[in-house]
């Protein structure tokens, strides 16, 4: 009993201590409530830090958004409405041949061995498409417009983006299904207004973009190449005939295009995928 | 006694300590976050390391001089192909090949610096050069000093024989004089030594060729274009 009492004593003491703790805790909790000041402080700090990060991110993305780099090889991916198609480069046709393009206006595929001059030239009339596509291969941006729909101030605004500007060219494109169409190799953006901010974004993103264009450093001038910017070969409105070169670069007969005649002898191919491009 | 002291003081003292820890940790997170954010920003816009930023003289000079060179290459290429004058063809070949290589150096730098190799469409030429004068062609296009207009290029393409040769020399002279102005400014004001060096070489090379072109024009019975 004595030991029991002894044991009980301290236990009673401890019990009293526990009660005291509980009492103290409950008193503290009751007195202080949730630590609102702490929660508010941490929330404010988190929001502030978030703000700093957001600001930094926006600054970065704003400056870098449309600049091609190793981390941002195709900045046009953040432009709404850009159509992308992968094309093989370096397939050439003769000046007498036509290509049955898969797009209108085309933005890649076989093309004339001679490129349209893209040293910031505004062509007053429509130019042979096969030459324009070669200019795209060298990194230029082609602004095509429907001459029935884009006139006056809108036309002047487009011209100002091209006239005298390196790696830019512009021409009317009869029958274009939208007022304006921008082409870069493998990329197209069709628009309704010359005021659309995406025009500059497209140019920034893709003109001489060494990741997207097949021939970095390709020239735009046309000295002695057979293309005279004063009298360029004209646009042909009629659809290409059965003898046109297919998108695979093969002349009919060698082509698998359904429109190709079942010729027993393949038409003499004048292009070769292996032919070095210029 | 201690049993009773501890329970009564522990909650408030440990609560104060943890508040302090939370606040300190939050401040650290904030500082680290802010610093990282600023570093990311600076690095990405090209001001945080040795790379010049988009508004620097180095970048502006490289973008504009590249475009300026591209037109000289076009002019010289025409003369190299079409002039019947051997001395002019030789000079044209020299100008064309030198400037073609230099324009490649300029675009290479711009790529390494993470900047567009051509000035962006919404940015006027010559922003980097204090006191620069651009000129406008008939359609109001802003052109760098010495640049030929589209009409002048078309006129050159249409000419033949001695008329072609002389007009080429005249356009090339004016082009060099403009380029000289730009290169001299960059040689004095660009931040990076290798940029200043190329700018200096362009300036002195074109200065010598300005003298040569002027004498070649006069030797062919013509005068430099009026300003």
Tab-separated table of C-alpha atoms in Angstrom:
chain	number	residue	atom	x	y	z
A	1	UNK	CA	0.000	0.000	0.000
A	2	UNK	CA	2.794	2.249	0.959
A	3	UNK	CA	4.465	1.643	-2.373
A	4	UNK	CA	1.081	1.846	-3.960
A	5	UNK	CA	0.525	5.128	-2.352
A	6	UNK	CA	3.962	6.195	-3.319
A	7	UNK	CA	3.299	5.184	-6.865
A	8	UNK	CA	-0.006	6.805	-6.854
A	9	UNK	CA	1.417	9.971	-5.521
A	10	UNK	CA	3.659	10.717	-8.431
A	11	UNK	CA	1.050	9.394	-10.838
A	12	UNK	CA	-1.411	11.702	-9.267
A	13	UNK	CA	1.188	14.409	-9.643
A	14	UNK	CA	1.765	13.524	-13.277
A	15	UNK	CA	-1.902	13.301	-13.829
A	16	UNK	CA	-2.176	16.710	-12.407
A	17	UNK	CA	0.632	17.822	-14.724
A	18	UNK	CA	-1.176	16.417	-17.769
A	19	UNK	CA	-4.284	18.149	-16.786
A	20	UNK	CA	-2.324	21.300	-16.418
A	21	UNK	CA	-0.955	20.892	-19.932
A	22	UNK	CA	-4.393	20.247	-21.313
A	23	UNK	CA	-5.680	23.180	-19.424
A	24	UNK	CA	-2.847	25.334	-20.590
A	25	UNK	CA	-3.264	24.210	-24.207
A	26	UNK	CA	-6.956	24.702	-24.201
A	27	UNK	CA	-6.430	28.090	-22.671
A	28	UNK	CA	-3.875	29.011	-25.335
A	29	UNK	CA	-6.097	27.741	-28.144
A	30	UNK	CA	-9.094	29.464	-26.773
A	31	UNK	CA	-7.179	32.644	-26.289
A	32	UNK	CA	-5.317	32.772	-29.643
A	33	UNK	CA	-7.658	31.009	-32.116
A	34	UNK	CA	-6.243	30.201	-35.611
A	35	UNK	CA	-2.986	32.131	-36.328
A	36	UNK	CA	-4.577	34.501	-38.805
A	37	UNK	CA	-1.631	36.869	-38.834
A	38	UNK	CA	0.714	34.038	-39.730
A	39	UNK	CA	-1.619	32.688	-42.429
A	40	UNK	CA	-2.094	36.151	-43.893
A	41	UNK	CA	1.637	36.827	-43.810
A	42	UNK	CA	2.540	33.587	-45.549
A	43	UNK	CA	-0.235	34.063	-48.099
A	44	UNK	CA	1.015	37.549	-48.884
A	45	UNK	CA	4.576	36.318	-49.261
A	46	UNK	CA	3.498	33.448	-51.507
A	47	UNK	CA	1.438	35.820	-53.652
A	48	UNK	CA	4.338	38.253	-53.868
A	49	UNK	CA	6.752	35.497	-54.841
A	50	UNK	CA	4.222	34.244	-57.380
A	51	UNK	CA	4.001	37.767	-58.724
A	52	UNK	CA	7.748	37.992	-59.140
A	53	UNK	CA	7.844	34.686	-60.982
A	54	UNK	CA	4.898	35.635	-63.172
A	55	UNK	CA	6.486	38.966	-63.976
A	56	UNK	CA	9.793	37.318	-64.832
A	57	UNK	CA	8.036	34.685	-66.928
A	58	UNK	CA	6.013	37.261	-68.826
A	59	UNK	CA	9.092	39.390	-69.442
A	60	UNK	CA	10.943	36.383	-70.743
A	61	UNK	CA	8.153	35.011	-72.870
A	62	UNK	CA	7.399	38.446	-74.279
A	63	UNK	CA	10.977	39.000	-75.343
A	64	UNK	CA	11.529	35.458	-76.541
A	65	UNK	CA	8.126	34.380	-77.767
A	66	UNK	CA	8.677	34.926	-81.476
A	67	UNK	CA	12.456	34.534	-81.638
A	68	UNK	CA	13.606	31.186	-82.936
A	69	UNK	CA	16.201	29.490	-80.750
A	70	UNK	CA	17.373	26.062	-79.721
A	71	UNK	CA	14.624	26.052	-77.072
A	72	UNK	CA	11.998	27.570	-79.359
A	73	UNK	CA	12.585	26.147	-82.811
A	74	UNK	CA	9.174	27.012	-84.151
A	75	UNK	CA	7.809	30.138	-82.460
A	76	UNK	CA	4.854	30.094	-84.875
A	77	UNK	CA	3.388	27.288	-82.759
A	78	UNK	CA	2.070	29.966	-80.436
A	79	UNK	CA	0.317	31.786	-83.301
A	80	UNK	CA	-3.273	30.735	-83.751
A	81	UNK	CA	-4.236	29.466	-87.197
A	82	UNK	CA	-0.839	28.511	-88.615
A	83	UNK	CA	-1.036	25.426	-90.827
A	84	UNK	CA	2.077	23.253	-90.918
A	85	UNK	CA	3.050	20.662	-93.485
A	86	UNK	CA	6.376	18.858	-93.747
A	87	UNK	CA	7.922	19.064	-97.230
A	88	UNK	CA	11.027	17.545	-98.750
A	89	UNK	CA	13.345	20.242	-100.059
A	90	UNK	CA	15.554	20.480	-103.100
A	91	UNK	CA	13.211	19.029	-105.739
A	92	UNK	CA	13.480	21.112	-108.879
A	93	UNK	CA	11.423	21.421	-112.036
A	94	UNK	CA	12.127	23.156	-115.342
A	95	UNK	CA	10.709	26.518	-116.326
A	96	UNK	CA	8.404	24.701	-118.772
A	97	UNK	CA	6.980	22.385	-116.127
A	98	UNK	CA	4.252	22.831	-113.579
A	99	UNK	CA	3.811	21.324	-110.153
A	100	UNK	CA	0.464	19.927	-108.981
A	101	UNK	CA	0.640	21.559	-105.565
A	102	UNK	CA	-1.369	20.268	-102.615
A	103	UNK	CA	-2.061	23.740	-101.188
A	104	UNK	CA	-3.205	27.084	-102.517
A	105	UNK	CA	-1.083	29.139	-102.298
A	106	UNK	CA	1.570	26.428	-101.956
A	107	UNK	CA	4.186	26.684	-99.208
A	108	UNK	CA	6.546	23.863	-99.973
A	109	UNK	CA	7.271	21.027	-102.345
A	110	UNK	CA	8.938	20.803	-105.754
A	111	UNK	CA	9.762	24.145	-107.337
A	112	UNK	CA	11.535	25.798	-110.212
A	113	UNK	CA	15.333	25.653	-110.107
A	114	UNK	CA	15.290	29.470	-110.074
A	115	UNK	CA	13.919	31.355	-107.086
A	116	UNK	CA	11.789	34.460	-107.213
A	117	UNK	CA	13.754	37.504	-106.085
A	118	UNK	CA	12.933	38.000	-102.392
A	119	UNK	CA	14.984	41.111	-101.618
A	120	UNK	CA	11.953	43.016	-100.343
A	121	UNK	CA	10.093	43.129	-103.646
A	122	UNK	CA	6.400	43.923	-104.069
A	123	UNK	CA	5.344	42.316	-107.343
A	124	UNK	CA	2.511	44.304	-108.912
A	125	UNK	CA	1.122	41.264	-110.715
A	126	UNK	CA	0.904	37.594	-109.891
A	127	UNK	CA	4.104	35.570	-110.307
A	128	UNK	CA	4.604	31.956	-111.349
A	129	UNK	CA	4.092	29.895	-108.203
A	130	UNK	CA	6.916	27.443	-108.888
A	131	UNK	CA	9.422	30.330	-108.518
A	132	UNK	CA	7.774	31.740	-105.404
A	133	UNK	CA	8.029	28.398	-103.584
A	134	UNK	CA	11.795	28.298	-104.193
A	135	UNK	CA	12.111	31.718	-102.485
A	136	UNK	CA	10.426	30.186	-99.420
A	137	UNK	CA	13.067	27.462	-99.334
A	138	UNK	CA	15.696	30.187	-98.849
A	139	UNK	CA	13.971	31.495	-95.731
A	140	UNK	CA	11.779	34.277	-97.071
A	141	UNK	CA	8.175	35.065	-96.148
A	142	UNK	CA	5.708	35.500	-99.026
A	143	UNK	CA	2.659	37.666	-98.496
A	144	UNK	CA	-0.028	36.682	-100.998
A	145	UNK	CA	-3.277	38.608	-101.217
A	146	UNK	CA	-6.516	38.409	-103.132
A	147	UNK	CA	-6.432	41.455	-105.442
A	148	UNK	CA	-10.242	41.668	-105.412
A	149	UNK	CA	-10.385	41.869	-101.622
A	150	UNK	CA	-7.265	43.745	-100.509
A	151	UNK	CA	-6.890	47.286	-101.840
A	152	UNK	CA	-6.122	50.835	-100.772
A	153	UNK	CA	-4.882	51.372	-97.228
A	154	UNK	CA	-4.845	47.657	-96.408
A	155	UNK	CA	-2.696	46.955	-99.454
A	156	UNK	CA	-0.325	49.808	-98.543
A	157	UNK	CA	0.013	48.412	-95.042
A	158	UNK	CA	1.041	45.016	-96.406
A	159	UNK	CA	3.449	46.627	-98.886
A	160	UNK	CA	5.157	48.529	-96.066
A	161	UNK	CA	6.084	45.216	-94.457
A	162	UNK	CA	7.778	44.037	-97.647
A	163	UNK	CA	9.157	46.960	-99.646
A	164	UNK	CA	12.929	47.005	-99.258
A	165	UNK	CA	12.823	44.441	-96.439
A	166	UNK	CA	15.280	41.574	-96.697
A	167	UNK	CA	13.811	38.096	-97.219
A	168	UNK	CA	10.305	39.386	-97.941
A	169	UNK	CA	8.232	39.223	-101.122
A	170	UNK	CA	4.636	39.944	-101.932
A	171	UNK	CA	2.325	39.330	-104.845
A	172	UNK	CA	-1.355	39.130	-105.702
A	173	UNK	CA	-2.730	35.591	-105.895
A	174	UNK	CA	-5.889	35.473	-107.991
A	175	UNK	CA	-8.655	33.327	-106.571
A	176	UNK	CA	-7.181	33.212	-103.059
A	177	UNK	CA	-9.905	31.919	-100.729
A	178	UNK	CA	-9.099	34.479	-98.013
A	179	UNK	CA	-7.982	38.101	-98.365
A	180	UNK	CA	-4.415	37.462	-97.147
A	181	UNK	CA	-2.205	34.406	-96.950
A	182	UNK	CA	1.303	34.309	-95.447
A	183	UNK	CA	3.709	31.601	-96.544
A	184	UNK	CA	6.969	30.406	-95.080
A	185	UNK	CA	8.461	27.005	-95.985
A	186	UNK	CA	6.102	24.419	-94.460
A	187	UNK	CA	3.953	27.091	-92.790
A	188	UNK	CA	0.892	29.066	-93.810
A	189	UNK	CA	-1.408	31.545	-92.114
A	190	UNK	CA	-4.553	32.815	-93.827
A	191	UNK	CA	-6.019	36.066	-92.524
A	192	UNK	CA	-8.793	38.552	-93.225
A	193	UNK	CA	-7.181	41.823	-92.140
A	194	UNK	CA	-3.932	43.628	-92.864
A	195	UNK	CA	-4.136	44.956	-89.284
A	196	UNK	CA	-3.910	41.480	-87.760
A	197	UNK	CA	-1.041	41.382	-85.260
A	198	UNK	CA	-0.283	37.825	-86.312
A	199	UNK	CA	1.299	39.109	-89.551
A	200	UNK	CA	4.302	40.542	-87.703
A	201	UNK	CA	4.363	37.550	-85.357
A	202	UNK	CA	4.528	35.176	-88.340
A	203	UNK	CA	7.350	37.177	-89.938
A	204	UNK	CA	9.290	37.351	-86.653
A	205	UNK	CA	8.867	33.644	-86.049
A	206	UNK	CA	9.724	32.233	-89.436
A	207	UNK	CA	11.706	34.601	-91.664
A	208	UNK	CA	15.242	33.161	-91.992
A	209	UNK	CA	14.419	30.766	-89.153
A	210	UNK	CA	17.313	28.340	-89.493
A	211	UNK	CA	15.373	25.557	-87.794
A	212	UNK	CA	12.360	25.695	-90.107
A	213	UNK	CA	13.885	26.693	-93.428
A	214	UNK	CA	15.749	24.070	-95.430
A	215	UNK	CA	18.605	26.229	-96.722
A	216	UNK	CA	19.959	28.695	-94.149
A	217	UNK	CA	21.883	31.424	-95.935
A	218	UNK	CA	20.147	30.885	-99.279
A	219	UNK	CA	20.254	34.092	-101.289
A	220	UNK	CA	17.342	36.269	-102.269
A	221	UNK	CA	18.825	38.238	-105.131
A	222	UNK	CA	18.431	36.909	-108.624
A	223	UNK	CA	21.516	37.961	-110.547
A	224	UNK	CA	21.880	36.035	-113.766
A	225	UNK	CA	19.644	33.267	-112.506
A	226	UNK	CA	17.127	33.781	-115.271
A	227	UNK	CA	14.570	35.461	-113.040
A	228	UNK	CA	14.127	39.149	-113.798
A	229	UNK	CA	12.168	40.924	-111.047
A	230	UNK	CA	11.044	43.532	-113.589
A	231	UNK	CA	9.465	40.897	-115.820
A	232	UNK	CA	8.877	37.812	-113.698
A	233	UNK	CA	7.269	34.733	-115.234
A	234	UNK	CA	3.511	35.154	-114.844
A	235	UNK	CA	1.122	33.240	-112.620
A	236	UNK	CA	-0.844	30.541	-114.422
A	237	UNK	CA	-4.488	30.446	-113.402
A	238	UNK	CA	-5.481	27.161	-115.052
A	239	UNK	CA	-5.151	24.048	-112.968
A	240	UNK	CA	-2.050	22.013	-113.746
A	241	UNK	CA	-2.647	19.302	-116.319
A	242	UNK	CA	-2.015	15.612	-116.118
A	243	UNK	CA	1.588	16.186	-117.109
A	244	UNK	CA	2.338	18.232	-113.986
A	245	UNK	CA	4.998	17.141	-111.525
A	246	UNK	CA	3.536	15.605	-108.357
A	247	UNK	CA	4.251	16.560	-104.781
A	248	UNK	CA	6.707	13.683	-104.643
A	249	UNK	CA	8.773	15.497	-107.242
A	250	UNK	CA	8.095	12.844	-109.857
A	251	UNK	CA	6.725	13.508	-113.296
A	252	UNK	CA	3.587	11.528	-114.270
A	253	UNK	CA	4.240	7.888	-115.007
A	254	UNK	CA	6.649	7.655	-112.154
A	255	UNK	CA	4.033	9.266	-109.950
A	256	UNK	CA	1.401	7.484	-107.903
A	257	UNK	CA	-1.024	10.364	-108.279
A	258	UNK	CA	-4.477	9.132	-109.337
A	259	UNK	CA	-4.629	11.682	-112.122
A	260	UNK	CA	-1.466	10.305	-113.637
A	261	UNK	CA	-2.064	8.519	-116.937
A	262	UNK	CA	-1.209	4.851	-116.990
A	263	UNK	CA	1.641	5.503	-119.314
A	264	UNK	CA	3.646	2.485	-120.270
A	265	UNK	CA	6.753	4.586	-120.650
A	266	UNK	CA	7.548	6.924	-117.788
A	267	UNK	CA	7.754	10.528	-118.854
A	268	UNK	CA	11.306	11.727	-118.915
A	269	UNK	CA	11.811	13.000	-115.393
A	270	UNK	CA	13.486	16.341	-115.361
A	271	UNK	CA	13.770	16.496	-111.638
A	272	UNK	CA	15.558	14.380	-109.199
A	273	UNK	CA	15.239	14.346	-105.468
A	274	UNK	CA	18.992	14.000	-105.293
A	275	UNK	CA	19.604	17.072	-107.382
A	276	UNK	CA	21.378	19.637	-105.246
A	277	UNK	CA	19.252	22.648	-104.576
A	278	UNK	CA	20.522	26.150	-104.983
B	1	UNK	CA	7.752	22.205	-10.239
B	2	UNK	CA	9.522	21.653	-13.522
B	3	UNK	CA	6.692	19.423	-14.616
B	4	UNK	CA	4.349	22.286	-14.176
B	5	UNK	CA	6.627	24.938	-15.598
B	6	UNK	CA	7.268	23.070	-18.816
B	7	UNK	CA	3.651	22.510	-19.756
B	8	UNK	CA	2.746	26.084	-19.095
B	9	UNK	CA	5.584	27.672	-21.068
B	10	UNK	CA	6.230	25.137	-23.864
B	11	UNK	CA	3.239	25.911	-26.113
B	12	UNK	CA	3.829	29.628	-26.331
B	13	UNK	CA	7.606	29.453	-26.739
B	14	UNK	CA	7.534	26.679	-29.386
B	15	UNK	CA	4.717	28.502	-31.147
B	16	UNK	CA	6.801	31.670	-31.304
B	17	UNK	CA	9.797	29.767	-32.579
B	18	UNK	CA	7.832	28.044	-35.355
B	19	UNK	CA	6.320	31.330	-36.429
B	20	UNK	CA	9.805	32.714	-36.688
B	21	UNK	CA	10.925	29.670	-38.681
B	22	UNK	CA	7.948	29.964	-41.034
B	23	UNK	CA	8.549	33.632	-41.634
B	24	UNK	CA	12.268	33.167	-42.120
B	25	UNK	CA	11.697	30.262	-44.519
B	26	UNK	CA	9.132	32.275	-46.432
B	27	UNK	CA	11.486	35.221	-46.696
B	28	UNK	CA	14.226	32.936	-47.947
B	29	UNK	CA	11.878	31.373	-50.489
B	30	UNK	CA	10.822	34.831	-51.582
B	31	UNK	CA	14.375	36.078	-51.956
B	32	UNK	CA	15.531	32.993	-53.784
B	33	UNK	CA	12.455	33.145	-55.999
B	34	UNK	CA	12.900	36.805	-56.772
B	35	UNK	CA	16.571	36.368	-57.498
B	36	UNK	CA	15.936	33.359	-59.714
B	37	UNK	CA	13.174	35.203	-61.496
B	38	UNK	CA	15.378	38.180	-62.179
B	39	UNK	CA	18.234	35.988	-63.327
B	40	UNK	CA	15.971	34.088	-65.687
B	41	UNK	CA	14.672	37.371	-67.075
B	42	UNK	CA	18.076	38.899	-67.501
B	43	UNK	CA	19.616	35.799	-68.983
B	44	UNK	CA	16.758	35.321	-71.391
B	45	UNK	CA	16.673	38.897	-72.641
B	46	UNK	CA	20.411	38.801	-73.056
B	47	UNK	CA	21.567	41.194	-70.369
B	48	UNK	CA	22.606	38.801	-67.659
B	49	UNK	CA	25.721	37.369	-69.231
B	50	UNK	CA	28.148	38.582	-71.812
B	51	UNK	CA	25.547	38.646	-74.588
B	52	UNK	CA	24.318	42.054	-75.725
B	53	UNK	CA	20.572	42.668	-75.422
B	54	UNK	CA	18.006	43.554	-78.097
B	55	UNK	CA	18.427	47.300	-77.595
B	56	UNK	CA	22.220	47.271	-77.599
B	57	UNK	CA	24.430	48.913	-80.199
B	58	UNK	CA	26.053	45.540	-80.871
B	59	UNK	CA	22.751	43.890	-81.813
B	60	UNK	CA	21.378	46.905	-83.707
B	61	UNK	CA	24.580	47.304	-85.683
B	62	UNK	CA	24.757	43.586	-86.499
B	63	UNK	CA	21.141	43.404	-87.681
B	64	UNK	CA	21.263	46.606	-89.717
B	65	UNK	CA	24.739	46.128	-91.145
B	66	UNK	CA	23.719	42.649	-92.255
B	67	UNK	CA	20.794	44.045	-94.259
B	68	UNK	CA	23.006	46.848	-95.553
B	69	UNK	CA	25.560	44.258	-96.672
B	70	UNK	CA	22.888	42.119	-98.346
B	71	UNK	CA	22.057	44.983	-100.698
B	72	UNK	CA	25.744	45.616	-101.446
B	73	UNK	CA	26.008	41.904	-102.289
B	74	UNK	CA	23.064	42.262	-104.670
B	75	UNK	CA	24.550	45.353	-106.325
B	76	UNK	CA	28.015	43.856	-106.601
B	77	UNK	CA	26.629	40.536	-107.816
B	78	UNK	CA	24.925	42.288	-110.705
B	79	UNK	CA	28.128	44.086	-111.675
B	80	UNK	CA	30.243	40.942	-111.313
B	81	UNK	CA	27.895	39.164	-113.715
B	82	UNK	CA	27.027	41.896	-116.136
B	83	UNK	CA	29.659	44.605	-116.356
B	84	UNK	CA	31.897	44.495	-119.409
B	85	UNK	CA	34.553	46.438	-117.516
B	86	UNK	CA	37.205	44.116	-116.059
B	87	UNK	CA	38.344	46.512	-113.336
B	88	UNK	CA	34.735	46.939	-112.185
B	89	UNK	CA	34.062	43.205	-112.283
B	90	UNK	CA	37.105	42.570	-110.079
B	91	UNK	CA	36.078	45.199	-107.533
B	92	UNK	CA	32.510	43.885	-107.573
B	93	UNK	CA	33.696	40.331	-106.898
B	94	UNK	CA	35.837	41.616	-104.014
B	95	UNK	CA	32.940	43.546	-102.461
B	96	UNK	CA	30.445	40.724	-102.970
B	97	UNK	CA	32.547	37.951	-101.471
B	98	UNK	CA	33.829	40.028	-98.532
B	99	UNK	CA	30.423	41.307	-97.543
B	100	UNK	CA	28.801	37.896	-97.990
B	101	UNK	CA	31.227	36.410	-95.486
B	102	UNK	CA	30.818	39.356	-93.109
B	103	UNK	CA	27.033	39.121	-93.243
B	104	UNK	CA	27.410	35.465	-92.249
B	105	UNK	CA	29.581	36.488	-89.297
B	106	UNK	CA	26.960	39.016	-88.216
B	107	UNK	CA	24.108	36.496	-88.382
B	108	UNK	CA	26.247	33.953	-86.548
B	109	UNK	CA	26.814	36.376	-83.678
B	110	UNK	CA	23.121	37.232	-83.537
B	111	UNK	CA	22.223	33.559	-83.347
B	112	UNK	CA	24.657	32.987	-80.486
B	113	UNK	CA	23.283	36.059	-78.700
B	114	UNK	CA	19.730	34.707	-79.076
B	115	UNK	CA	18.644	37.647	-81.210
B	116	UNK	CA	16.838	37.732	-84.576
B	117	UNK	CA	19.293	37.724	-87.475
B	118	UNK	CA	17.209	40.396	-89.197
B	119	UNK	CA	15.633	43.311	-87.373
B	120	UNK	CA	12.039	42.483	-86.392
B	121	UNK	CA	9.251	43.855	-88.608
B	122	UNK	CA	7.915	46.279	-86.001
B	123	UNK	CA	11.314	47.815	-85.311
B	124	UNK	CA	12.665	50.699	-87.408
B	125	UNK	CA	16.226	50.608	-88.674
B	126	UNK	CA	19.039	52.608	-87.060
B	127	UNK	CA	17.555	52.814	-83.550
B	128	UNK	CA	20.977	51.972	-82.139
B	129	UNK	CA	22.838	54.854	-83.703
B	130	UNK	CA	22.567	58.326	-82.175
B	131	UNK	CA	22.201	61.032	-84.791
B	132	UNK	CA	21.482	58.529	-87.549
B	133	UNK	CA	19.585	59.772	-90.541
B	134	UNK	CA	17.439	57.340	-92.424
B	135	UNK	CA	15.930	58.376	-95.699
B	136	UNK	CA	12.591	57.487	-97.179
B	137	UNK	CA	11.851	56.377	-100.683
B	138	UNK	CA	8.822	57.543	-102.641
B	139	UNK	CA	6.525	55.128	-100.810
B	140	UNK	CA	7.722	56.275	-97.374
B	141	UNK	CA	9.811	53.200	-96.633
B	142	UNK	CA	12.552	53.976	-94.128
B	143	UNK	CA	15.950	53.146	-95.524
B	144	UNK	CA	19.345	53.028	-93.916
B	145	UNK	CA	22.033	55.494	-95.005
B	146	UNK	CA	23.225	54.815	-98.543
B	147	UNK	CA	20.616	52.178	-99.378
B	148	UNK	CA	19.251	52.160	-102.913
B	149	UNK	CA	15.490	52.261	-103.359
B	150	UNK	CA	13.593	49.559	-105.228
B	151	UNK	CA	13.196	51.980	-108.157
B	152	UNK	CA	16.951	52.554	-108.311
B	153	UNK	CA	17.594	48.814	-108.262
B	154	UNK	CA	15.065	48.313	-111.063
B	155	UNK	CA	16.742	51.083	-113.050
B	156	UNK	CA	20.146	49.440	-112.610
B	157	UNK	CA	18.763	46.098	-113.758
B	158	UNK	CA	17.429	47.711	-116.912
B	159	UNK	CA	20.656	49.489	-117.888
B	160	UNK	CA	23.357	48.038	-120.123
B	161	UNK	CA	26.994	48.646	-121.091
B	162	UNK	CA	28.831	51.686	-119.771
B	163	UNK	CA	25.610	53.202	-118.424
B	164	UNK	CA	25.124	50.117	-116.276
B	165	UNK	CA	28.729	50.155	-115.070
B	166	UNK	CA	28.702	53.842	-114.148
B	167	UNK	CA	25.348	53.663	-112.384
B	168	UNK	CA	26.585	50.645	-110.418
B	169	UNK	CA	29.672	52.588	-109.326
B	170	UNK	CA	27.509	55.546	-108.302
B	171	UNK	CA	25.085	53.428	-106.264
B	172	UNK	CA	27.942	51.463	-104.710
B	173	UNK	CA	29.749	54.672	-103.717
B	174	UNK	CA	26.682	56.086	-101.988
B	175	UNK	CA	26.070	52.685	-100.372
B	176	UNK	CA	29.635	52.589	-99.005
B	177	UNK	CA	29.386	56.134	-97.674
B	178	UNK	CA	26.286	55.151	-95.692
B	179	UNK	CA	27.835	51.925	-94.469
B	180	UNK	CA	30.956	53.803	-93.438
B	181	UNK	CA	28.892	56.085	-91.221
B	182	UNK	CA	27.255	53.095	-89.495
B	183	UNK	CA	30.471	51.110	-89.120
B	184	UNK	CA	32.412	54.084	-87.711
B	185	UNK	CA	29.773	54.619	-85.036
B	186	UNK	CA	29.802	50.939	-84.040
B	187	UNK	CA	33.605	50.868	-84.063
B	188	UNK	CA	33.510	53.578	-81.398
B	189	UNK	CA	30.465	52.555	-79.385
B	190	UNK	CA	29.830	48.797	-79.542
B	191	UNK	CA	30.484	46.983	-76.261
B	192	UNK	CA	32.150	43.805	-77.498
B	193	UNK	CA	35.688	43.963	-78.806
B	194	UNK	CA	35.110	41.620	-81.745
B	195	UNK	CA	32.134	43.708	-82.862
B	196	UNK	CA	34.164	46.908	-82.667
B	197	UNK	CA	36.973	45.194	-84.572
B	198	UNK	CA	34.801	44.085	-87.503
B	199	UNK	CA	33.093	47.483	-87.538
B	200	UNK	CA	36.498	49.153	-87.676
B	201	UNK	CA	37.610	46.895	-90.534
B	202	UNK	CA	34.407	47.618	-92.442
B	203	UNK	CA	34.879	51.351	-91.866
B	204	UNK	CA	38.492	51.454	-93.018
B	205	UNK	CA	37.892	49.070	-95.935
B	206	UNK	CA	34.935	51.057	-97.195
B	207	UNK	CA	36.798	54.331	-96.670
B	208	UNK	CA	39.512	53.102	-99.039
B	209	UNK	CA	36.914	51.882	-101.527
B	210	UNK	CA	35.061	55.203	-101.379
B	211	UNK	CA	38.236	56.842	-102.701
B	212	UNK	CA	38.639	54.135	-105.321
B	213	UNK	CA	35.000	54.242	-106.449
B	214	UNK	CA	35.101	58.036	-106.718
B	215	UNK	CA	38.186	57.888	-108.933
B	216	UNK	CA	36.659	55.093	-111.037
B	217	UNK	CA	33.502	57.143	-111.601
B	218	UNK	CA	35.510	60.186	-112.661
B	219	UNK	CA	37.771	58.072	-114.889
B	220	UNK	CA	34.596	57.030	-116.742
B	221	UNK	CA	33.568	60.625	-117.289
B	222	UNK	CA	30.820	60.707	-114.658
B	223	UNK	CA	30.192	62.243	-111.243
B	224	UNK	CA	29.008	60.787	-107.934
B	225	UNK	CA	25.229	60.911	-107.404
B	226	UNK	CA	24.049	64.204	-105.905
B	227	UNK	CA	23.112	63.968	-102.231
